[in-house]
Short mmCIF file of C-alpha atoms in Angstrom, two decimals:
data_model
loop_
_atom_site.label_atom_id
_atom_site.label_comp_id
_atom_site.label_asym_id
_atom_site.label_seq_id
_atom_site.Cartn_x
_atom_site.Cartn_y
_atom_site.Cartn_z
CA MET S 1 104.13 144.17 102.17
CA ALA S 2 103.17 141.56 104.77
CA ARG S 3 101.89 138.23 103.54
CA ILE S 4 98.33 137.35 104.40
CA THR S 5 97.84 134.09 106.28
CA ASP S 6 95.14 131.88 104.84
CA ARG S 7 93.50 130.30 107.92
CA SER S 8 91.86 127.59 105.81
CA LYS S 9 95.30 126.48 104.59
CA ILE S 10 96.59 126.39 108.17
CA ALA S 11 93.60 124.25 109.16
CA LYS S 12 94.32 121.92 106.23
CA ILE S 13 97.96 121.65 107.33
CA HIS S 14 96.85 120.75 110.86
CA GLU S 15 94.41 118.09 109.63
CA SER S 16 97.04 116.78 107.23
CA ILE S 17 99.63 116.26 109.97
CA ILE S 18 97.05 114.55 112.17
CA ASP S 19 95.93 112.21 109.37
CA THR S 20 99.49 111.48 108.22
CA VAL S 21 100.80 110.69 111.71
CA VAL S 22 97.81 108.45 112.44
CA ALA S 23 98.17 106.58 109.13
CA GLU S 24 101.95 106.37 108.87
CA GLY S 25 103.49 107.20 112.25
CA ILE S 26 105.74 110.06 113.26
CA LYS S 27 108.85 108.79 111.48
CA ASN S 28 107.09 108.42 108.12
CA ALA S 29 105.24 111.74 108.30
CA SER S 30 107.51 113.90 106.16
CA VAL S 31 107.00 117.61 105.57
CA ALA S 32 106.59 116.86 101.85
CA LYS S 33 103.78 114.34 102.54
CA ILE S 34 102.08 116.72 104.93
CA ALA S 35 102.25 119.63 102.46
CA ARG S 36 101.04 117.45 99.58
CA GLU S 37 98.12 116.13 101.67
CA ALA S 38 97.22 119.72 102.68
CA GLY S 39 97.48 120.98 99.11
CA VAL S 40 100.17 123.54 99.93
CA SER S 41 103.82 123.90 99.00
CA THR S 42 106.51 122.86 101.45
CA GLY S 43 107.67 126.48 101.40
CA TYR S 44 104.25 127.61 102.62
CA LEU S 45 104.39 125.10 105.47
CA TYR S 46 107.90 126.25 106.43
CA ARG S 47 106.65 129.85 106.68
CA PHE S 48 104.76 128.86 109.83
CA TYR S 49 106.71 125.91 111.24
CA PRO S 50 110.49 125.38 111.21
CA GLY S 51 110.03 121.63 110.80
CA LYS S 52 107.96 118.52 111.31
CA GLU S 53 108.69 118.27 115.04
CA GLU S 54 107.45 121.81 115.71
CA LEU S 55 104.30 121.18 113.69
CA ILE S 56 103.58 117.95 115.57
CA GLN S 57 104.26 119.68 118.89
CA ALA S 58 101.90 122.56 118.01
CA ILE S 59 99.07 120.16 117.17
CA TYR S 60 99.75 118.10 120.28
CA ASN S 61 99.75 121.23 122.45
CA ASP S 62 96.36 122.26 121.09
CA LEU S 63 94.79 118.83 121.71
CA PHE S 64 96.47 118.52 125.11
CA LYS S 65 95.16 121.93 126.16
CA ARG S 66 91.65 121.11 124.99
CA ASN S 67 91.61 117.87 127.01
CA THR S 68 93.25 119.24 130.15
CA ASP S 69 91.12 122.39 130.13
CA MET S 70 88.00 120.24 129.99
CA LEU S 71 89.19 118.07 132.88
CA SER S 72 90.17 121.11 134.95
CA GLN S 73 86.76 122.72 134.41
CA LEU S 74 84.99 119.52 135.40
CA LEU S 75 87.09 119.19 138.56
CA GLU S 76 86.24 122.76 139.57
CA LYS S 77 82.53 122.41 138.83
CA GLU S 78 81.55 118.88 139.85
CA GLU S 79 81.07 117.69 143.42
CA ARG S 80 81.69 113.99 142.77
CA LEU S 81 84.52 112.27 140.92
CA GLU S 82 82.04 109.89 139.28
CA PHE S 83 80.47 112.87 137.46
CA VAL S 84 83.89 114.15 136.38
CA ILE S 85 84.80 110.72 135.02
CA SER S 86 81.50 110.27 133.18
CA LYS S 87 81.57 113.72 131.58
CA PHE S 88 85.24 113.42 130.60
CA ILE S 89 84.64 110.02 128.99
CA SER S 90 81.66 111.54 127.17
CA PHE S 91 83.88 114.40 125.97
CA LEU S 92 86.53 111.97 124.66
CA PHE S 93 83.96 109.68 123.04
CA ASP S 94 82.33 112.67 121.35
CA GLN S 95 85.72 113.65 119.93
CA ALA S 96 86.36 110.05 118.86
CA ASN S 97 82.98 109.79 117.12
CA ASN S 98 83.27 113.15 115.36
CA HIS S 99 87.03 113.56 114.85
CA PRO S 100 88.54 110.11 115.38
CA ASN S 101 91.98 111.00 114.06
CA HIS S 102 92.34 113.79 116.62
CA VAL S 103 92.03 111.26 119.43
CA LEU S 104 94.14 108.66 117.61
CA PHE S 105 96.85 111.28 116.95
CA PHE S 106 96.97 112.05 120.66
CA LEU S 107 97.15 108.32 121.46
CA LYS S 108 99.84 107.75 118.83
CA LEU S 109 102.05 110.43 120.35
CA MET S 110 101.46 109.20 123.90
CA THR S 111 102.75 105.74 122.92
CA ASP S 112 105.62 106.73 120.59
CA TYR S 113 108.94 107.01 122.40
CA SER S 114 110.31 109.36 119.73
CA PHE S 115 107.85 111.98 121.02
CA GLN S 116 108.72 113.40 124.42
CA LEU S 117 106.17 114.87 126.79
CA ARG S 118 107.58 118.17 128.02
CA THR S 119 107.97 118.87 131.74
CA LYS S 120 105.27 121.54 131.59
CA GLU S 121 102.67 119.08 130.24
CA SER S 122 103.79 116.38 132.65
CA ASN S 123 103.32 118.77 135.57
CA ILE S 124 99.85 119.73 134.33
CA LEU S 125 98.85 116.05 134.19
CA ILE S 126 100.18 115.43 137.69
CA GLU S 127 98.35 118.50 139.04
CA ILE S 128 95.05 117.46 137.45
CA CYS S 129 95.38 113.90 138.72
CA GLU S 130 96.17 115.18 142.22
CA LYS S 131 93.03 117.35 142.13
CA ALA S 132 90.99 114.35 141.00
CA LEU S 133 92.49 112.25 143.79
CA SER S 134 91.73 114.95 146.31
CA LEU S 135 88.10 115.11 145.17
CA GLY S 136 87.79 111.32 145.18
CA LEU S 137 89.28 111.02 148.66
CA LYS S 138 87.04 113.79 149.98
CA THR S 139 83.93 112.08 148.61
CA LYS S 140 85.25 108.62 149.57
CA GLU S 141 85.11 107.43 145.96
CA ILE S 142 88.81 106.49 145.88
CA ARG S 143 90.82 104.36 148.26
CA GLU S 144 93.95 105.80 149.87
CA GLU S 145 96.56 103.77 147.95
CA ILE S 146 95.52 105.06 144.51
CA THR S 147 98.28 107.25 143.07
CA PRO S 148 98.07 109.93 140.35
CA GLU S 149 99.78 107.51 137.95
CA ILE S 150 97.27 104.71 138.62
CA LEU S 151 94.34 107.13 138.38
CA TYR S 152 95.59 108.38 135.00
CA THR S 153 96.21 104.85 133.75
CA VAL S 154 92.79 103.59 134.80
CA ILE S 155 90.76 106.48 133.44
CA VAL S 156 92.69 107.99 130.55
CA GLY S 157 94.71 104.97 129.46
CA THR S 158 91.84 102.54 129.24
CA THR S 159 89.50 105.11 127.68
CA PHE S 160 92.00 105.78 124.89
CA PHE S 161 92.57 102.05 124.50
CA LEU S 162 88.82 101.41 124.10
CA ILE S 163 88.61 104.22 121.54
CA ASN S 164 91.50 102.64 119.63
CA LEU S 165 89.86 99.19 119.70
CA ARG S 166 86.53 100.58 118.52
CA LYS S 167 88.04 102.68 115.73
CA ARG S 168 90.02 99.66 114.53
CA ARG S 169 86.82 97.58 114.70
CA ILE S 170 88.51 94.80 116.65
CA PHE S 171 85.48 93.72 118.68
CA LYS S 172 82.75 96.01 117.44
CA ASP S 173 82.06 98.23 114.46
CA SER S 174 80.05 101.07 115.98
CA SER S 175 80.27 104.53 117.44
CA LEU S 176 80.91 104.96 121.14
CA THR S 177 77.59 105.37 122.92
CA THR S 178 75.99 106.50 126.16
CA ASP S 179 75.86 102.84 127.20
CA ASP S 180 79.64 102.68 126.73
CA ILE S 181 80.06 105.82 128.85
CA ASN S 182 77.92 104.35 131.62
CA MET S 183 79.74 101.00 131.53
CA MET S 184 83.19 102.61 131.60
CA THR S 185 82.18 104.96 134.42
CA LYS S 186 80.95 101.99 136.48
CA LEU S 187 84.15 100.06 135.81
CA TYR S 188 86.35 102.99 136.79
CA THR S 189 84.47 103.85 139.96
CA LYS S 190 84.60 100.21 141.09
CA ALA S 191 88.30 99.90 140.22
CA LEU S 192 89.19 103.01 142.21
CA ALA S 193 86.94 102.46 145.26
#
């Protein structure tokens, strides 16, 4: 007889890996810690994932897809890069305010050299940045010498860095607000123009 998958346990496993990686880093996030945090046995976890790396990759893939799908939709729908930037920052800030560890998990993996971005994801990022550049050049919101790498660094890198600063309460102890979105959008559009 086939075993029934308890979706709530899978969700707890996913949240547990996110929380454990954010709190302790990839190297210290053992399968035993993750299972204990999720309230499941290690055997249950191994039924769905061969190991820690596959579990981390699955969570990363889900978050990556959510973020890149949102950016792709904005680039198809919006007529100005400024609107894309503002709405994407709003999307990330909303995630950071409501599920901070999801954003911090993503940031942690992006800055940990033990985690490798696969070629497929790298190509998706390049393609999205090229579409954003194309839109910005068409609307004259970006100067010619801006590259996909610089565009990504300016918009995504600094947005994640601000989220990290705010969540760690380095300068301010508050949620990210509409004023923050407006300020960041202004900064980015001026930096790219």
